[in-house]
Short mmCIF file of C-alpha atoms in Angstrom, two decimals:
data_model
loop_
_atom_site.label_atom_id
_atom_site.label_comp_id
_atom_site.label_asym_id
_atom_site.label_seq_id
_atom_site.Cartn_x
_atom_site.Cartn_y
_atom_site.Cartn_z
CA UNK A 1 -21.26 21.66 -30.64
CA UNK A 2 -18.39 19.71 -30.30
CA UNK A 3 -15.23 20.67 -31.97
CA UNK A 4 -14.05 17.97 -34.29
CA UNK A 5 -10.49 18.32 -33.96
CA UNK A 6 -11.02 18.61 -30.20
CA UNK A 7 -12.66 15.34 -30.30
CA UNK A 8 -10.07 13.66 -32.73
CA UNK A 9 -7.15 14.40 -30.19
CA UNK A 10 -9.15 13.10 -27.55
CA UNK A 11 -10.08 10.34 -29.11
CA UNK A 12 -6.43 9.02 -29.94
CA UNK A 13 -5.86 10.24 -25.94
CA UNK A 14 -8.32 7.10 -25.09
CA UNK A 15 -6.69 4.84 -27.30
CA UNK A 16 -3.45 5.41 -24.99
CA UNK A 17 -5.58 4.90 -21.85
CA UNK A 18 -7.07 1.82 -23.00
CA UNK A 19 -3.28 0.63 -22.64
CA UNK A 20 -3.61 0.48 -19.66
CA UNK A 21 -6.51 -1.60 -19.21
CA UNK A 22 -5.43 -4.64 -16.73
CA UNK A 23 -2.47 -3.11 -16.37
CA UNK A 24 -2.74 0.19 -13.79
CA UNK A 25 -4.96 -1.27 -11.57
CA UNK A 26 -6.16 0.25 -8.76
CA UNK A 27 -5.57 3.41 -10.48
CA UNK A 28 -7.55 4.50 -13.32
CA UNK A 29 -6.35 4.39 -17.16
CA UNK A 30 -5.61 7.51 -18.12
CA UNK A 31 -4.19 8.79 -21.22
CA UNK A 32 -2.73 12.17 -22.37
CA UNK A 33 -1.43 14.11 -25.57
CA UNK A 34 -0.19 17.51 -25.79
CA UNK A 35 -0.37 19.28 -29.56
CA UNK A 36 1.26 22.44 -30.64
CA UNK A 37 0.22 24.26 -34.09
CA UNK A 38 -1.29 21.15 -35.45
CA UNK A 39 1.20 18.76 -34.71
CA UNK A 40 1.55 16.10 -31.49
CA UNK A 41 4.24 17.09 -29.67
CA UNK A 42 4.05 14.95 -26.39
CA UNK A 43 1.88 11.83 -25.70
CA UNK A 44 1.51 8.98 -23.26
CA UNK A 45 -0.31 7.18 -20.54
CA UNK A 46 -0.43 5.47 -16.90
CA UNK A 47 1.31 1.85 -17.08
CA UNK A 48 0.90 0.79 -13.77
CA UNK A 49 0.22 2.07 -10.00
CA UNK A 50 3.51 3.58 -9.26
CA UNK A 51 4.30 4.17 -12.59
CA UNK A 52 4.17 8.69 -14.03
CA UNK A 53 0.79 9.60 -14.62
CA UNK A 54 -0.21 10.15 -18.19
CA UNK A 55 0.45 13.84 -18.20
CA UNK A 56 4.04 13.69 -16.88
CA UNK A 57 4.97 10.92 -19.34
CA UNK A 58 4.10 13.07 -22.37
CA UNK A 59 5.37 16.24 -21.16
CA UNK A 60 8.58 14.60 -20.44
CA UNK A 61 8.09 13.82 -24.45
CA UNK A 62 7.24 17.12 -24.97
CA UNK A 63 9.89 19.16 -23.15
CA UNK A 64 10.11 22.83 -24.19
CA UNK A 65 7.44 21.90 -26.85
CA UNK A 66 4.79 21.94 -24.29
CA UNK A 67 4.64 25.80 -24.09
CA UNK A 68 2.11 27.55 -25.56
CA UNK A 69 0.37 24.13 -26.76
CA UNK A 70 -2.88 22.63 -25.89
CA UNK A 71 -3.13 19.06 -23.72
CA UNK A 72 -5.67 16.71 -23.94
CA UNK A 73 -6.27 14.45 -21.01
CA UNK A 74 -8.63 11.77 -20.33
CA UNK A 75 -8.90 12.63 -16.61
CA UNK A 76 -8.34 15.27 -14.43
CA UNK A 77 -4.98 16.11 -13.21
CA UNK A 78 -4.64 15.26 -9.30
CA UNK A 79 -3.65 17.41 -6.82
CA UNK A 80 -2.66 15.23 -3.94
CA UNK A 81 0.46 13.41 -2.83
CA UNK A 82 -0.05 9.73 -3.73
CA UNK A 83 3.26 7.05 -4.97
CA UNK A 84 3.73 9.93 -7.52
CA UNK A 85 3.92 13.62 -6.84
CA UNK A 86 0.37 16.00 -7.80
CA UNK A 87 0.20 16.33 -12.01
CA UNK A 88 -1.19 19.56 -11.29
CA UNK A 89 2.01 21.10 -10.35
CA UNK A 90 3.88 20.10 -13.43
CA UNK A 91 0.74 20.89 -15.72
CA UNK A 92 0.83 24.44 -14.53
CA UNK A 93 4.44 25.04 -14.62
CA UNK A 94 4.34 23.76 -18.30
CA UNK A 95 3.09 26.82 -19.49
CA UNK A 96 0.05 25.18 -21.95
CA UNK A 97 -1.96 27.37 -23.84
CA UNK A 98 -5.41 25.47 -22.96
CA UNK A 99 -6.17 22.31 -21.79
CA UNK A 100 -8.76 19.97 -22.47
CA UNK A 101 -10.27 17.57 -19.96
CA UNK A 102 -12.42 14.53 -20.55
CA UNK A 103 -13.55 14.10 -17.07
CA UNK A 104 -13.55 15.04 -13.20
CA UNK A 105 -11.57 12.42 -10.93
CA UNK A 106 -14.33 10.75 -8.78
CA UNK A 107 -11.83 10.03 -5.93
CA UNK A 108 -12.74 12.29 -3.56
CA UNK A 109 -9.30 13.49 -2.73
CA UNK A 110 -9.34 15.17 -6.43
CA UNK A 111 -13.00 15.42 -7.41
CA UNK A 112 -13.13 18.90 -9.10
CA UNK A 113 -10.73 20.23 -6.88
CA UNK A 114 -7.45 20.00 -10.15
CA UNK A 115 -10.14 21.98 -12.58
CA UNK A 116 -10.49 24.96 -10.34
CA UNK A 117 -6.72 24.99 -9.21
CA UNK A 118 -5.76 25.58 -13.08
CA UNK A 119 -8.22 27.87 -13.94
CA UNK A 120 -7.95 29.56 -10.94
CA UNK A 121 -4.37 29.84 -12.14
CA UNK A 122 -5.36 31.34 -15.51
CA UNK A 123 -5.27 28.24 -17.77
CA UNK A 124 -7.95 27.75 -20.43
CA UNK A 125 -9.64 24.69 -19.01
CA UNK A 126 -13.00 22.91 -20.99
CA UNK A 127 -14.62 19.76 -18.94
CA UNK A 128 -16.74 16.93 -20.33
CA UNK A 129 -15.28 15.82 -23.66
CA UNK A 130 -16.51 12.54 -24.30
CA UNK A 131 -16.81 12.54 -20.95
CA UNK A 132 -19.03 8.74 -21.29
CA UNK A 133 -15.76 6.90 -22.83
CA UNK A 134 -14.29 7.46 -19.12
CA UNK A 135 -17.21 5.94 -17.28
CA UNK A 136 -17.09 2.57 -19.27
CA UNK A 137 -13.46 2.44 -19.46
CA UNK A 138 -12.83 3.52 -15.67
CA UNK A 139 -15.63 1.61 -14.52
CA UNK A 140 -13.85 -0.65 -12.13
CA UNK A 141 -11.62 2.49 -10.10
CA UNK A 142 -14.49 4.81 -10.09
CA UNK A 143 -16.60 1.90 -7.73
CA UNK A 144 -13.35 1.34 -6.08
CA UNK A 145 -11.97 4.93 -4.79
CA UNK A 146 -16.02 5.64 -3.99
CA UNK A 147 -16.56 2.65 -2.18
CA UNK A 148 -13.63 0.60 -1.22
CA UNK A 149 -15.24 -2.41 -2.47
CA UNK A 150 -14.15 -3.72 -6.22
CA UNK A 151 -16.42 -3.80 -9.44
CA UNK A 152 -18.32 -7.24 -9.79
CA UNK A 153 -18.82 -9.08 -13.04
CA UNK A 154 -20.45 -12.14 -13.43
CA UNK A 155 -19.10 -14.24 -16.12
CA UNK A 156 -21.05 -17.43 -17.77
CA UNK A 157 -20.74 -20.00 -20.80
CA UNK A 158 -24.65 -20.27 -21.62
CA UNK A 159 -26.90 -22.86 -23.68
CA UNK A 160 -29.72 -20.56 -25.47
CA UNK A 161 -32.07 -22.61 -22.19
CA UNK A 162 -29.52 -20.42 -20.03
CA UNK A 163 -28.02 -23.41 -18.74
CA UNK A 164 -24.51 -23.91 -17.23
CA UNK A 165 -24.02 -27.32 -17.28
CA UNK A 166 -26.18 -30.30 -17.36
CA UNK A 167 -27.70 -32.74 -15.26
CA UNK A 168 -24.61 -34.21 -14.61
CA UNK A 169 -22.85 -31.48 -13.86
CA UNK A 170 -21.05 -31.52 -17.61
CA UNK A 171 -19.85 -28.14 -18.78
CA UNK A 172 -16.94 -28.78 -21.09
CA UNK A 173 -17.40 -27.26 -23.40
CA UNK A 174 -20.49 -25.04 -23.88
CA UNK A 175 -18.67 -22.22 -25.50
CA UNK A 176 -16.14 -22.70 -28.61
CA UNK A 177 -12.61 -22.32 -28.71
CA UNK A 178 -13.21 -18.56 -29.85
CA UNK A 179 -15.04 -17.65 -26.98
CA UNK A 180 -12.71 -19.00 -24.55
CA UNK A 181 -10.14 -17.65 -25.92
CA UNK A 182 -11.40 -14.44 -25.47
CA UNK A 183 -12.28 -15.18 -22.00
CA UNK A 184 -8.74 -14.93 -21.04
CA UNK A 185 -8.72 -11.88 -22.56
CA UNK A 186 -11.74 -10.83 -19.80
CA UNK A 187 -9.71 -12.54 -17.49
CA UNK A 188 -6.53 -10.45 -17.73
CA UNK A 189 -8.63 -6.97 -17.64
CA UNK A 190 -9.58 -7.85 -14.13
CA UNK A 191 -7.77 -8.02 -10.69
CA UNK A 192 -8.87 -11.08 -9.37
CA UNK A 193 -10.79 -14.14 -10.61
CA UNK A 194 -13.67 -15.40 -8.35
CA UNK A 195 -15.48 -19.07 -7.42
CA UNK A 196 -16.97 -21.17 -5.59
CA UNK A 197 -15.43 -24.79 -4.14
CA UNK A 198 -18.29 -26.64 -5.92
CA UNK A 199 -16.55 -25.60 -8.86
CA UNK A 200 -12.95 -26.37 -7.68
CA UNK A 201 -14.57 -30.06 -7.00
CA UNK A 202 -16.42 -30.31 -10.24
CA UNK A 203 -13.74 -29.29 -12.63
CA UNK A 204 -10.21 -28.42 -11.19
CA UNK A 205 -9.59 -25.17 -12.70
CA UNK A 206 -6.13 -23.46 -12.61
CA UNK A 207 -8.11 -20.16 -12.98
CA UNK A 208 -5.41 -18.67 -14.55
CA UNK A 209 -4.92 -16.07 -17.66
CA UNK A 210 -3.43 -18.45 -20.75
CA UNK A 211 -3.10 -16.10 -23.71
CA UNK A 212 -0.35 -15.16 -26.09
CA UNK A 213 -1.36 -11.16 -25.21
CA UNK A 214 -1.12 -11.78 -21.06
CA UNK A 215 2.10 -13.99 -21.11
CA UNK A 216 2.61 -12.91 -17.57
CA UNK A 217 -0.16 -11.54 -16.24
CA UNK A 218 -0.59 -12.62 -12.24
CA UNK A 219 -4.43 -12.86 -11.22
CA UNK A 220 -5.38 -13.26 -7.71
CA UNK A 221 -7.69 -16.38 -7.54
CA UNK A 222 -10.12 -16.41 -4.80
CA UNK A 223 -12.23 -19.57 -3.59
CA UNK A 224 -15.45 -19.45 -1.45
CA UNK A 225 -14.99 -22.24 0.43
CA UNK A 226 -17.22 -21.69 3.98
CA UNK A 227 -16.02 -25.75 5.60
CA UNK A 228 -12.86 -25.92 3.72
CA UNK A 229 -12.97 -28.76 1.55
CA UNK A 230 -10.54 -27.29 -1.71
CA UNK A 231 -8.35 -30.71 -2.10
CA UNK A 232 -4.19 -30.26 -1.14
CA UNK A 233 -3.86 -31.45 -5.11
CA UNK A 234 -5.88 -29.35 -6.94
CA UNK A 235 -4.12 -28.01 -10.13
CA UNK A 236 -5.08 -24.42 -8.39
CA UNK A 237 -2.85 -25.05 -5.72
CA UNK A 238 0.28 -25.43 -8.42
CA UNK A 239 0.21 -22.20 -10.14
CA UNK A 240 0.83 -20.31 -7.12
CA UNK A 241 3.70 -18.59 -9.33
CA UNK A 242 0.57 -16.98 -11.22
CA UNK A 243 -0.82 -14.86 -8.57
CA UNK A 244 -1.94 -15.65 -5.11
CA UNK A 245 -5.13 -18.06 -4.17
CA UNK A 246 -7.03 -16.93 -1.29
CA UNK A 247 -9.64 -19.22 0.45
CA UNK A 248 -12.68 -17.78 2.31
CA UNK A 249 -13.35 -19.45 5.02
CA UNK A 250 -15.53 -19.94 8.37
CA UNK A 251 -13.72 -19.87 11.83
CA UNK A 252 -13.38 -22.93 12.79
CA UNK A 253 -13.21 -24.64 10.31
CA UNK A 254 -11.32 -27.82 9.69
CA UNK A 255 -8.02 -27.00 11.94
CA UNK A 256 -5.93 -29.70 9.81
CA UNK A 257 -6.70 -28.69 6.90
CA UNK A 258 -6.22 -25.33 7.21
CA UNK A 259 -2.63 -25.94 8.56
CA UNK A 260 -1.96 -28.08 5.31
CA UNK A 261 -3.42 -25.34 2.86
CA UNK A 262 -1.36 -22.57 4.87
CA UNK A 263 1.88 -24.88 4.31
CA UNK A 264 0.60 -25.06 0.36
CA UNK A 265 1.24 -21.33 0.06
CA UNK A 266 -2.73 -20.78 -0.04
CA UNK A 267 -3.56 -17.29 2.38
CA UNK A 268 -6.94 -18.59 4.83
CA UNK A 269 -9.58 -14.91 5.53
CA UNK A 270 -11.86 -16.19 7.84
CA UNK A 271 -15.58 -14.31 6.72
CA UNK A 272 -19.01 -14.58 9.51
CA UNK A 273 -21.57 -17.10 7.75
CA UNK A 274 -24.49 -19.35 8.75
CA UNK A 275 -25.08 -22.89 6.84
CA UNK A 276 -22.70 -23.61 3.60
CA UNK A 277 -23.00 -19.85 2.68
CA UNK A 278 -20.45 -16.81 3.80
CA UNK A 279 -21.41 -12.97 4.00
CA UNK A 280 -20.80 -12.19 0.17
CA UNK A 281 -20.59 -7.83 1.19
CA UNK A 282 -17.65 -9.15 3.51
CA UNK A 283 -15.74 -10.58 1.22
CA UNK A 284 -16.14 -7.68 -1.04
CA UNK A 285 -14.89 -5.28 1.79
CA UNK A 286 -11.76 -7.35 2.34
CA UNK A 287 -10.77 -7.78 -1.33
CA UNK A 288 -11.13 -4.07 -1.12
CA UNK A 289 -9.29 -3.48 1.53
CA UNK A 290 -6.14 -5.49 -0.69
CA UNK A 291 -6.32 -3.22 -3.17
CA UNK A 292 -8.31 -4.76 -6.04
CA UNK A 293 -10.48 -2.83 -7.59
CA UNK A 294 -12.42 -5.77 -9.87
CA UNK A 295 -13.45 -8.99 -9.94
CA UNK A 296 -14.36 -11.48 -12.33
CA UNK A 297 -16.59 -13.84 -11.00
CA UNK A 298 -16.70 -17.64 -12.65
CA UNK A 299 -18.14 -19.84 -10.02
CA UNK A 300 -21.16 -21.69 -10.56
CA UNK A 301 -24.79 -20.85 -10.43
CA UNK A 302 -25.09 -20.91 -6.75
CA UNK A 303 -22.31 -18.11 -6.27
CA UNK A 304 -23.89 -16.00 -9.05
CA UNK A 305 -27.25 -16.43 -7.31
CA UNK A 306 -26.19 -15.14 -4.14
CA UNK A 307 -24.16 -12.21 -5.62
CA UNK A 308 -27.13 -11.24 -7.28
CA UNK A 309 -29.66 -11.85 -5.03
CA UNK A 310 -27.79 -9.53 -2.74
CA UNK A 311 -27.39 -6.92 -5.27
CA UNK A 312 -23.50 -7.23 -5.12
CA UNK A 313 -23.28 -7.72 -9.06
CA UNK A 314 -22.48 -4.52 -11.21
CA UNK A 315 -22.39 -5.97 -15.03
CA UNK A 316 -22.26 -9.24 -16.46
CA UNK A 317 -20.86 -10.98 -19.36
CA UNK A 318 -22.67 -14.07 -20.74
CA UNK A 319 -21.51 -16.27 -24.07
CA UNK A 320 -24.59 -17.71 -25.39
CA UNK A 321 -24.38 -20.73 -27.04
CA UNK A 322 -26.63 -22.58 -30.08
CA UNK A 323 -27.24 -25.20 -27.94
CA UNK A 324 -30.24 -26.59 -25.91
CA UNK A 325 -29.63 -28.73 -22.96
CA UNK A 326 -32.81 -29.69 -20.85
CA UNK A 327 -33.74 -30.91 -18.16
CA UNK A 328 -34.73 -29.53 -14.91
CA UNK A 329 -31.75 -30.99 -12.53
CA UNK A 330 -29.48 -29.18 -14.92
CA UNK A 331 -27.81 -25.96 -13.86
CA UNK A 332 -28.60 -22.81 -14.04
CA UNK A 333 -26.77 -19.11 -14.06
CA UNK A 334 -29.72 -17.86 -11.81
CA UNK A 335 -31.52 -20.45 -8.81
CA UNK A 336 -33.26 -19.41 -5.65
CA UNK A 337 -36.66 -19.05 -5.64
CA UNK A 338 -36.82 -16.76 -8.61
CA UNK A 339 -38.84 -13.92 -9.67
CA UNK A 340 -43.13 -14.30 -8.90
CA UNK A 341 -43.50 -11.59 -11.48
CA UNK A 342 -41.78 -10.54 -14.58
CA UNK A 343 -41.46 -7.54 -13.20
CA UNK A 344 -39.24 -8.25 -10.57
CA UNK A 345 -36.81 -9.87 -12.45
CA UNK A 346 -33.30 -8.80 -12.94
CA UNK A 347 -33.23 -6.68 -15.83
CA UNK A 348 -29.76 -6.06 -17.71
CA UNK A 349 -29.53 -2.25 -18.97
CA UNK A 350 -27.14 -0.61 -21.69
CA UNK A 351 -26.96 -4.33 -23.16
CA UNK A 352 -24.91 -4.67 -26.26
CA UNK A 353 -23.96 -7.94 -28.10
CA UNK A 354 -21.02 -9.37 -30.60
CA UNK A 355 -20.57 -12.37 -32.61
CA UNK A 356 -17.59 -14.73 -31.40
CA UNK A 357 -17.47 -17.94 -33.74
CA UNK A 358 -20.82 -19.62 -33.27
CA UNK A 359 -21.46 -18.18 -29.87
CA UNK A 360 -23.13 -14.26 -28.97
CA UNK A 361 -21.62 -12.52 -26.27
CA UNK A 362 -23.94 -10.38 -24.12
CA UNK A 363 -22.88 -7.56 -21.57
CA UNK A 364 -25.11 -5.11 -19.65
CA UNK A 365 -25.44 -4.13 -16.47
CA UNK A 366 -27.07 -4.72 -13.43
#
């Protein structure tokens, strides 16, 4: 049974991790609050890599409060030396009564290993409550720390013939206003914004995050561009004050051009390839290896059918639109040869759905 008050505390401890959302990346949100006969004493959560940890921010709210009370915590404390000392420490010098934790840490350096150091130490420790809030909300980290390769979502404006543009390569605008909109929203939750040059060429994005809620939020905008061909005036290339653009390339190619785009500002990763295409798992491992921990992918239907043919996607978010386009040179959110039976086609699971204006929005996972 689970204890109702329990579950109210916790509760309002997720609504301080979710905060953080965007925000503490690579880190995880986490969010804490420490009560004391019935009333909250102490509360906060992680702002940013670098930043306290949840725990230390609301028992620096808490002070002398925290003794003898209970803390609620939407992760387990760490017990390793990171940009910020191990919560584990202060937790157990606090002198709390009982502690309640959501979930284990999956990073390995912590997995398990902060539950049995408190109760090994005495401390009143329950595991687990509403332990599936963490998995959705920490989705991104959790693949990250694992791994070392960041959480892929595909992203797509959709007619209801799941078309992304038409014959003539027209896309503006499938979705409303309100769906955009909220698009920047998705945008900002993520690391690092993902495409391919066909759609640099077709529409010269800025790829940036434009909404009154993210004045200022810097997105690392990567292009797949295997023979580099991204033009010296695309609109990308002047919003480098936004976050950095990096351009995947091949070695080799187009010496010139590279030198100009290195002189724009734009940082050049060379990736192994064969044809037009580049080695989508490499790319992964070196946006991992910077540190980012998801990305939102927005190129057309040819990246999204790699990325998916190779089994790199994890979820997907698609805005379906009451509109039907036609025609078979028109795009596509899935090409390649396609599934010979229904049964081996990609099948989205936990799918839920929401109304945005005229348009649904879809998410599941891969």
């Amino acid at each position: 049974m689970i204890d109702r008050t329990d579950a109210a505390y916790m509760e309002m401890a997720y609504g301080l991790a979710e905060k953080a959302v965007g925000r503490a990346s690579p880190n995880p949100c986490v969010g804490a609050v420490i009560v004391r006969g019935g009333r909250i004493v102490g509360h906060g959560h992680h702002e940013a890599a670098g930043e306290p940890h949840a725990e230390i921010v609301a028992l620096r709210r808490a002070g002398a409060r925290a003794k003898g009370a209970t803390l609620y915590v939407t992760l387990e404390p760490c017990v390793h030396w990171g940009r910020t000392p191990p919560c584990a420490d202060a937790v157990l010098t606090a002198g709390f009564r009982r502690i309640v934790i959501s979930a284990l840490d999956p990073n390995p350096l912590v997995f398990g290993k902060g539950v049995r150091r408190l109760r090994r130490a005495g401390l009143d420790v329950s595991v687990g409550l509403l332990a599936e809030r963490n998995r959705r909300l920490n989705e991104a980290p959790s693949k990250y720390v694992t791994r070392g390769i960041p959480f892929v979502t595909l992203k797509a404006a959709l007619s209801l013939d799941g078309r992304m543009a038409t014959r003539s390569r027209d896309a503006r605008w499938i979705s409303s206003a309100a769906a955009r909109d909220y698009i920047h929203l998705l945008r900002a939750e993520h690391d690092a914004l993902l495409v391919g040059i066909g759609t640099v060429l077709a529409d010269d994005p800025r790829l940036t995050v434009r909404h009154a809620l993210w004045p200022r939020k810097a997105l690392t905008r990567v292009v797949l561009d295997a023979n580099l061909r991204l033009p010296l005036r695309a609109r990308l290339l002047s919003t480098l004050d936004r976050g950095p653009v990096l351009v995947f390339a091949r070695a080799g190619a187009r010496g010139g051009k590279r030198d100009a785009l290195l002189r724009k500002g734009v940082e050049i990763i060379t990736i192994p390839g064969h044809g037009p295409d580049l080695d989508l798992a490499r790319v992964l491992a070196r946006l991992g290896e910077r540190g980012i921990a998801s990305v939102l992918v927005e190129g057309g239907g040819r990246v999204a059918t790699s990325l998916l043919e190779a089994r790199l996607a994890d979820k997907a978010f698609f805005t379906l639109s009451p509109l039907l386009i036609g025609g078979r040179e028109a795009v596509s959110v899935f090409g390649g040869e396609g599934a010979a039976k229904v049964k081996d086609a990609f099948a989205l699971r936990s799918v839920s759905a929401f109304r945005i204006g005229p348009d649904t929005v879809l998410e599941g996972y891969f």
